[in-house]
XYZ file of C-alpha atoms in Angstrom:
561
model
C 12.953 -86.460 46.600
C 13.571 -90.007 45.354
C 15.495 -91.651 42.520
C 13.894 -95.066 42.832
C 16.894 -96.698 44.535
C 16.209 -98.866 47.582
C 18.237 -97.459 50.470
C 16.421 -99.235 53.291
C 18.429 -101.405 55.719
C 19.279 -105.022 54.956
C 20.546 -108.021 56.895
C 24.322 -107.789 57.062
C 27.300 -108.945 59.078
C 29.499 -105.905 58.533
C 28.439 -102.283 58.090
C 31.126 -99.969 56.707
C 30.731 -96.196 56.772
C 32.574 -94.656 53.810
C 33.608 -96.008 50.407
C 37.044 -94.448 49.873
C 40.122 -96.687 49.598
C 39.884 -97.840 53.228
C 36.174 -98.647 53.135
C 36.142 -100.125 49.635
C 39.188 -102.350 50.159
C 37.852 -103.537 53.518
C 34.481 -104.287 51.904
C 36.037 -106.259 49.057
C 38.403 -108.161 51.357
C 35.492 -109.320 53.525
C 32.949 -109.881 50.748
C 35.286 -112.127 48.758
C 35.509 -114.375 51.832
C 31.753 -114.776 51.891
C 30.764 -112.191 54.494
C 27.641 -110.064 54.047
C 28.798 -106.457 53.762
C 26.898 -103.173 53.500
C 28.678 -99.904 52.739
C 26.976 -96.588 53.468
C 28.330 -93.620 51.477
C 27.200 -90.014 52.002
C 27.993 -88.998 48.418
C 26.626 -90.087 45.086
C 27.809 -92.704 42.639
C 29.509 -91.206 39.575
C 29.043 -92.694 36.136
C 31.656 -92.794 33.323
C 30.069 -89.745 31.711
C 30.536 -87.846 34.971
C 34.279 -88.509 34.915
C 34.596 -87.227 31.371
C 32.557 -84.151 32.268
C 34.816 -83.539 35.288
C 37.869 -83.750 33.029
C 36.413 -81.276 30.551
C 35.538 -78.840 33.360
C 38.966 -79.328 34.954
C 40.562 -77.985 31.790
C 38.708 -74.691 32.050
C 40.863 -72.117 33.858
C 37.892 -70.334 35.453
C 36.167 -73.451 36.748
C 35.612 -73.823 40.485
C 36.867 -77.416 40.588
C 35.408 -78.477 43.901
C 31.951 -77.251 42.854
C 31.449 -80.489 40.938
C 31.123 -82.566 44.106
C 30.641 -80.060 46.905
C 27.400 -79.679 48.829
C 27.851 -76.438 50.746
C 25.364 -77.273 53.477
C 26.210 -80.959 53.872
C 29.972 -80.348 53.742
C 30.192 -77.196 55.863
C 33.147 -76.819 58.233
C 35.003 -74.139 60.160
C 38.735 -73.541 60.387
C 40.190 -71.799 63.438
C 43.919 -72.570 63.358
C 46.866 -70.830 61.747
C 46.451 -73.017 58.658
C 43.222 -72.801 56.664
C 41.679 -76.256 56.311
C 40.191 -75.862 52.762
C 38.467 -79.238 53.176
C 36.146 -79.020 50.224
C 38.999 -78.341 47.842
C 40.745 -81.565 48.832
C 38.154 -84.158 49.874
C 35.353 -85.659 47.844
C 32.181 -87.302 49.095
C 31.214 -89.843 46.455
C 31.415 -93.584 45.896
C 35.192 -94.044 45.809
C 35.815 -91.132 48.163
C 38.668 -88.709 47.635
C 40.489 -91.268 45.472
C 38.126 -90.220 42.687
C 40.320 -87.120 42.241
C 43.758 -87.905 43.679
C 47.138 -87.850 41.879
C 47.927 -91.531 42.410
C 51.202 -91.177 44.373
C 51.877 -94.409 46.284
C 55.151 -94.396 48.251
C 55.387 -96.477 51.409
C 56.183 -95.066 54.826
C 59.713 -95.782 56.030
C 60.639 -98.078 58.947
C 61.658 -95.103 61.072
C 58.114 -93.680 60.806
C 56.878 -96.573 62.949
C 59.607 -96.036 65.593
C 59.877 -92.296 66.127
C 59.823 -92.432 69.931
C 62.254 -95.351 70.171
C 64.709 -93.917 67.639
C 64.578 -90.189 68.273
C 62.617 -89.618 71.477
C 59.884 -87.656 69.733
C 56.418 -88.383 68.427
C 54.984 -91.837 69.167
C 55.818 -95.396 68.198
C 53.226 -97.343 66.274
C 52.106 -100.574 67.972
C 53.144 -102.341 64.762
C 56.428 -102.271 62.847
C 57.224 -101.751 59.189
C 57.807 -105.487 58.803
C 54.297 -106.178 60.109
C 52.883 -104.068 57.295
C 55.364 -105.071 54.582
C 53.313 -107.992 53.155
C 50.214 -105.803 53.179
C 52.113 -103.065 51.332
C 52.960 -105.566 48.603
C 49.354 -106.781 48.473
C 48.049 -103.206 48.325
C 50.387 -102.461 45.408
C 48.994 -105.457 43.551
C 45.402 -104.547 44.341
C 45.835 -100.973 43.139
C 48.148 -101.759 40.235
C 51.133 -99.643 41.242
C 53.752 -98.788 38.610
C 57.296 -98.303 39.813
C 60.987 -99.138 39.689
C 63.001 -100.451 42.633
C 65.693 -97.790 42.195
C 65.435 -95.789 45.417
C 68.660 -96.090 47.463
C 67.068 -94.220 50.359
C 63.612 -95.799 50.116
C 62.038 -98.327 52.484
C 63.186 -101.952 52.039
C 61.323 -104.052 49.476
C 61.178 -107.783 48.769
C 58.474 -107.811 46.069
C 58.732 -106.176 42.636
C 56.223 -103.547 41.629
C 53.231 -105.019 39.777
C 54.000 -102.823 36.763
C 57.130 -101.257 35.333
C 57.414 -97.563 36.135
C 56.814 -94.772 33.655
C 59.861 -93.241 31.959
C 61.241 -90.179 33.648
C 60.526 -86.865 31.979
C 63.090 -84.787 30.126
C 63.075 -82.180 32.887
C 63.876 -84.983 35.348
C 67.124 -85.569 33.427
C 68.072 -81.929 33.969
C 67.407 -82.206 37.682
C 69.303 -85.513 37.794
C 72.517 -83.870 36.592
C 72.304 -81.160 39.236
C 71.376 -83.621 41.973
C 74.226 -85.951 41.022
C 76.694 -83.067 41.301
C 75.385 -82.408 44.826
C 75.369 -86.080 45.808
C 71.564 -86.204 45.950
C 69.874 -89.359 44.729
C 66.784 -89.368 42.526
C 64.369 -92.267 42.098
C 61.219 -93.157 40.209
C 57.945 -92.008 41.760
C 55.611 -95.005 42.302
C 52.143 -94.325 40.895
C 48.764 -96.034 41.020
C 48.508 -95.336 37.286
C 48.652 -98.128 34.748
C 51.779 -98.145 32.624
C 50.185 -101.066 30.793
C 46.751 -102.668 30.701
C 46.243 -104.126 34.174
C 43.470 -106.027 35.893
C 40.855 -105.127 33.294
C 41.759 -101.431 33.243
C 43.411 -99.658 30.342
C 46.917 -98.324 30.218
C 47.393 -94.598 30.696
C 46.328 -92.732 27.561
C 47.762 -89.385 28.553
C 44.858 -87.083 29.169
C 47.175 -85.238 31.546
C 44.483 -84.403 34.099
C 45.088 -87.208 36.588
C 42.830 -85.664 39.215
C 39.907 -86.105 36.841
C 41.098 -89.213 34.948
C 38.249 -90.355 32.695
C 39.922 -93.501 31.348
C 40.240 -95.542 34.544
C 43.994 -95.946 34.118
C 44.571 -94.151 37.399
C 43.283 -96.215 40.319
C 40.308 -95.064 42.345
C 38.455 -96.969 45.056
C 35.616 -97.391 42.574
C 37.669 -100.403 41.438
C 37.220 -102.138 44.790
C 33.628 -100.981 45.087
C 32.889 -102.899 41.891
C 34.872 -105.916 43.082
C 33.025 -105.903 46.399
C 29.688 -105.744 44.604
C 30.738 -108.649 42.379
C 31.149 -110.679 45.570
C 27.747 -109.687 46.919
C 28.465 -106.538 48.914
C 25.800 -103.844 48.915
C 26.886 -100.243 48.308
C 24.316 -97.631 49.312
C 25.079 -94.154 48.002
C 23.620 -90.883 49.303
C 23.189 -92.506 52.711
C 24.448 -89.926 55.169
C 25.323 -91.558 58.492
C 24.202 -89.330 61.346
C 25.468 -91.264 64.371
C 26.482 -94.649 65.762
C 24.306 -96.190 68.485
C 25.483 -98.704 71.075
C 23.711 -101.388 73.069
C 22.505 -101.060 76.660
C 25.811 -102.269 78.085
C 27.852 -99.784 76.075
C 30.235 -102.570 75.082
C 29.313 -102.740 71.399
C 27.656 -100.822 68.601
C 24.291 -102.185 67.512
C 23.288 -99.830 64.683
C 24.025 -96.742 62.652
C 21.394 -94.084 61.993
C 21.472 -92.718 58.447
C 19.433 -90.363 56.277
C 18.446 -90.806 52.631
C 17.489 -88.300 49.891
C 13.731 -88.906 50.323
C 13.911 -87.417 53.822
C 13.757 -90.765 55.641
C 16.052 -91.992 58.390
C 16.935 -95.649 58.903
C 18.883 -97.851 61.309
C 21.301 -100.362 59.883
C 22.175 -103.187 62.263
C 25.220 -105.429 61.929
C 27.600 -107.653 63.883
C 30.695 -105.552 63.150
C 31.013 -101.866 62.249
C 33.846 -100.094 60.447
C 34.212 -96.314 60.308
C 36.187 -95.390 57.194
C 35.474 -91.677 56.774
C 38.956 -90.178 56.676
C 40.870 -88.064 59.169
C 38.162 -85.417 59.621
C 34.756 -87.098 59.356
C 35.807 -90.182 61.334
C 36.442 -88.280 64.596
C 33.468 -86.044 63.865
C 31.125 -89.052 63.620
C 32.470 -90.491 66.875
C 32.041 -87.151 68.640
C 28.506 -86.823 67.258
C 27.690 -90.285 68.650
C 27.894 -89.238 72.295
C 25.555 -90.800 74.845
C 25.030 -90.845 78.598
C 27.663 -93.588 78.808
C 29.997 -91.805 76.410
C 29.326 -88.100 77.053
C 32.551 -87.035 75.317
C 31.896 -89.078 72.199
C 31.955 -92.735 71.263
C 35.266 -94.600 71.718
C 36.691 -91.507 73.405
C 37.508 -92.624 76.939
C 41.084 -91.515 76.216
C 40.045 -88.038 75.084
C 42.153 -88.613 71.968
C 39.305 -88.628 69.441
C 39.914 -85.619 67.194
C 43.340 -84.852 68.675
C 46.833 -85.212 67.156
C 45.700 -84.081 63.711
C 48.594 -84.100 61.263
C 49.074 -83.199 57.631
C 52.144 -82.802 55.424
C 53.605 -79.289 55.383
C 54.884 -78.463 51.919
C 57.040 -75.841 50.236
C 57.844 -75.178 46.579
C 60.643 -73.409 44.733
C 59.897 -72.143 41.217
C 62.677 -71.062 38.902
C 63.493 -70.162 35.291
C 66.137 -71.668 33.016
C 67.439 -70.517 29.646
C 67.412 -74.136 28.441
C 64.188 -75.848 27.362
C 62.735 -77.825 30.279
C 59.684 -79.565 28.795
C 57.977 -79.502 32.184
C 54.504 -79.517 30.666
C 54.931 -82.777 28.802
C 53.762 -85.051 31.617
C 50.872 -84.250 33.943
C 52.260 -86.040 36.975
C 55.420 -86.336 39.061
C 57.734 -89.046 37.730
C 60.785 -88.582 39.999
C 61.445 -88.048 43.680
C 64.248 -88.036 46.227
C 64.192 -89.626 49.687
C 67.744 -88.532 50.448
C 66.551 -86.463 53.425
C 63.929 -88.821 54.794
C 66.009 -90.192 57.696
C 68.125 -87.287 58.940
C 68.950 -88.799 62.328
C 68.251 -87.710 65.873
C 70.158 -84.427 65.636
C 68.593 -83.140 62.420
C 65.233 -81.664 61.599
C 62.426 -83.937 60.485
C 61.910 -85.985 57.345
C 60.981 -84.613 53.957
C 60.954 -85.849 50.398
C 61.412 -83.923 47.160
C 59.382 -84.256 43.988
C 60.309 -82.742 40.658
C 57.231 -81.182 39.121
C 56.061 -81.936 35.601
C 53.294 -79.345 35.688
C 55.368 -76.235 35.157
C 54.821 -72.908 36.818
C 55.252 -69.660 34.962
C 58.833 -68.465 34.853
C 57.731 -65.163 36.353
C 56.464 -67.002 39.419
C 52.789 -66.955 38.509
C 50.065 -69.528 38.893
C 50.540 -73.123 37.880
C 50.363 -73.763 34.146
C 48.560 -76.994 33.323
C 48.514 -78.002 29.684
C 47.234 -81.576 29.583
C 48.584 -83.824 26.867
C 45.101 -84.164 25.363
C 44.747 -80.464 24.551
C 48.417 -79.584 24.268
C 49.221 -82.230 21.673
C 45.998 -82.794 19.806
C 44.112 -79.548 20.319
C 41.001 -81.393 21.493
C 39.840 -83.879 24.128
C 41.545 -86.767 22.354
C 44.370 -88.584 24.059
C 47.726 -89.603 22.587
C 48.790 -93.206 22.597
C 50.802 -94.416 25.612
C 53.879 -94.929 23.438
C 53.513 -91.404 22.117
C 53.190 -90.065 25.631
C 56.429 -91.777 26.658
C 58.190 -90.295 23.628
C 56.955 -86.813 24.447
C 57.936 -87.176 28.091
C 61.579 -87.696 27.247
C 61.906 -85.595 24.080
C 64.274 -82.658 24.765
C 63.416 -80.743 21.596
C 59.639 -81.091 21.549
C 59.791 -82.575 18.055
C 57.829 -85.771 18.649
C 54.935 -86.379 16.274
C 51.992 -88.342 17.591
C 50.399 -89.308 14.308
C 49.623 -88.290 10.776
C 48.784 -84.640 10.512
C 49.586 -83.898 14.152
C 52.358 -81.394 14.549
C 54.066 -80.659 17.857
C 52.980 -77.401 19.478
C 55.021 -74.285 19.292
C 56.660 -73.200 22.520
C 57.444 -69.851 23.977
C 61.055 -68.812 24.106
C 63.304 -68.751 27.168
C 63.348 -68.521 30.067
C 61.620 -71.854 30.731
C 60.036 -72.796 34.068
C 61.153 -75.399 36.607
C 59.654 -76.405 39.928
C 60.610 -78.535 42.951
C 58.181 -79.375 45.717
C 58.960 -80.736 49.157
C 56.585 -82.358 51.647
C 57.599 -82.997 55.217
C 56.841 -84.414 58.594
C 54.637 -82.913 61.298
C 54.785 -84.244 64.837
C 51.519 -85.256 66.562
C 50.462 -82.483 68.944
C 47.319 -82.546 71.074
C 46.391 -78.951 70.230
C 46.029 -79.826 66.543
C 42.553 -81.257 66.498
C 39.065 -81.717 65.106
C 36.201 -80.625 67.349
C 32.493 -79.908 66.872
C 31.447 -76.343 66.083
C 28.032 -76.149 67.687
C 27.446 -72.656 66.297
C 27.328 -73.982 62.727
C 25.247 -76.932 61.526
C 24.995 -79.091 58.425
C 21.977 -80.150 56.352
C 20.752 -82.354 59.224
C 21.274 -79.799 61.983
C 24.448 -81.447 63.294
C 27.493 -79.461 64.436
C 30.089 -79.210 61.687
C 33.752 -80.169 62.129
C 36.055 -77.405 63.304
C 39.719 -77.807 62.362
C 42.558 -76.272 64.367
C 45.983 -76.796 62.820
C 49.394 -75.142 63.074
C 52.792 -76.381 61.939
C 54.858 -76.020 65.085
C 58.582 -75.379 65.375
C 59.627 -78.890 64.342
C 57.828 -78.718 60.997
C 59.062 -75.167 60.424
C 62.717 -76.167 60.889
C 62.204 -79.211 58.691
C 60.785 -77.243 55.793
C 63.378 -74.465 56.123
C 65.975 -77.163 55.552
C 63.951 -78.421 52.599
C 63.946 -74.966 51.005
C 67.722 -74.749 51.422
C 68.142 -78.013 49.512
C 65.761 -76.849 46.785
C 67.753 -73.624 46.410
C 71.023 -75.601 46.174
C 69.615 -77.741 43.350
C 68.353 -74.731 41.425
C 71.716 -72.987 41.822
C 73.589 -76.057 40.594
C 71.234 -76.207 37.636
C 71.916 -72.560 36.838
C 68.257 -71.629 37.236
C 67.050 -68.279 38.547
C 64.573 -68.604 41.406
C 61.397 -66.707 40.591
C 59.073 -67.621 43.442
C 59.172 -69.535 46.723
C 56.112 -70.912 48.489
C 56.815 -71.179 52.230
C 54.873 -72.386 55.254
C 53.758 -68.841 55.950
C 51.339 -68.905 53.029
C 50.354 -72.567 52.949
C 46.958 -74.145 53.500
C 46.196 -77.621 54.804
C 47.322 -80.431 52.540
C 45.166 -83.249 51.199
C 46.479 -85.657 53.858
C 44.513 -85.723 57.115
C 46.005 -88.099 59.686
C 46.095 -88.983 63.340
C 42.698 -88.099 64.849
C 41.826 -91.601 66.179
C 45.324 -92.844 66.687
C 46.511 -96.397 67.193
C 48.248 -97.507 70.372
C 48.592 -100.115 73.103
C 47.492 -97.829 75.957
C 43.714 -97.155 76.018
C 44.407 -94.064 78.112
C 46.102 -92.255 75.202
C 44.874 -93.932 72.015
C 41.578 -94.795 70.328
C 42.250 -98.083 68.519
C 44.564 -101.013 69.139
C 47.105 -102.599 66.800
C 44.277 -104.329 64.919
C 42.432 -100.997 64.456
C 39.638 -102.104 66.795
C 38.510 -99.425 69.242
C 39.571 -99.958 72.837
C 36.113 -99.070 74.148
C 33.758 -101.052 71.907
C 34.432 -104.643 70.938
C 32.809 -104.551 67.479
C 33.834 -101.080 66.270
C 36.829 -100.719 63.946
C 38.451 -97.746 62.231
C 39.962 -97.999 58.743
C 41.493 -94.631 57.971
C 44.595 -92.474 58.034
C 43.094 -91.216 61.290
C 44.708 -94.222 63.043
C 48.273 -93.095 62.147
C 50.264 -92.335 65.348
C 52.778 -90.425 63.199
C 52.441 -89.185 59.647
C 55.940 -89.488 58.220
C 56.655 -87.419 55.125
C 55.142 -89.679 52.462
C 51.686 -89.779 50.904
C 49.369 -91.893 53.083
C 47.119 -93.699 50.572
C 49.161 -96.878 50.138
C 49.481 -97.166 53.923
C 45.713 -96.643 54.249
C 45.171 -99.496 51.787
C 47.674 -101.772 53.545
C 46.078 -101.132 56.940
C 42.617 -101.786 55.456
C 43.780 -105.194 54.214
C 45.252 -105.958 57.625
C 42.125 -104.794 59.462
C 39.929 -106.897 57.182
C 41.991 -109.958 58.159
C 41.302 -109.256 61.830
C 37.583 -108.701 61.238
C 37.419 -111.961 59.270
C 39.111 -113.786 62.142
C 36.599 -112.291 64.582
C 33.592 -113.239 62.455
C 34.926 -116.713 61.745
C 35.485 -117.455 65.419
C 32.062 -116.164 66.558
């Protein structure tokens, strides 16, 4: 099988495995400084028509959404813990990685997340502080085009404004705001990697309402930095499945990666520096698969920490019904949040944040109801204007007209649905881990990743507290709770962290503060897998910030060679 694309090795300084946000941003950061960069991506490159097709399929209620990108044999895994891993519903192997279908939420971690052991005597401290990452956070926001408002009294400290003004809050947010104010709970704007205005050559949001499958390019994906890297001379090789890393005779450095291509060939790509950027599951898997006589337990695993300390974000949701119109279907994404309970102190349970859902659930407690703006307002795959979308978002009576001949949709009568979601903190525990399942193999006969994950008492207490707060808000609002999603019925979230963690002690960590492995001098990891703790906030902006920082260190290494 061949498509005529040359996937043979080339001369390069840096070989990066994976083209998600970490890999793509690292590639761009190095290529723009004149370094020769090659990126190997297991998945295919999607074209604009593919994104539109994904959106159209996403709108179909019976569509198996992960079938669009999933390769059952290549992407096989097993799940043995209390929490089902559901990997192929949440990750995507393609140029751009999982950012091709994410929601675009971009909060920062808080300072306390970097100092858990020092502050509270639990978890681990990062070998860097919030202030070390602060300039990279600001740079990552500019690179991705984050929209936001600096209105979060309980958020992490900021010195730079958001690159774009935040989207207006929805009408349902105003209802929640009244109840939260009565309870002394602050609400703030949710930062989003979605364009509120034309930005960096990409259009403003045009309101398709299916952010996971955004066909317009207004929501950031790592495809942006793939293109930028290519414009600076980087080479992106799709459908190049890396099978293992191979080291030199001394075992001090990596000298090549072995990868397979669609025509059935295998190749070795050599480089001076290597970066593994495969996410929290495939990164430890690749290191474990790269065992040798010198590294019998897996590459870069002298600590035994490769694959261990897996974390995700436990989440709970309260659905309710209100006699008053809520307009929760008018915006396809979260526009408000609360960090009131992010730093509860040493005596309290762990951190969590609240988001106020704009994709309403049925008042009877049924499945999520998604009515994207494109079909809800126009009756076809045609998007409203951004100004019209803002009007609809804040219109309490659903009377906004979006153009000549376009009438607002009729709505069902009361009760109307409301929903609050909370995501919280999980402590790093050695028993939560990724291992190799040698009883099950992938399309190249390699053991698949096996995921073992449970919440633990700390996360359970944290999310019980979260549910209590959600119930208080609904009661203050006068809403009747119709359904509660607890930890007992949850599956693994989309955030996979901690499996090659960062630290100063090589005996208990995999990479150092620069994200270079302790064991091999030219092997780096750019991924959420390096997080020592996961906090309670979405990891993507932190992944991007760390990638920018790591690229600086790789550039320094190459420049001094």
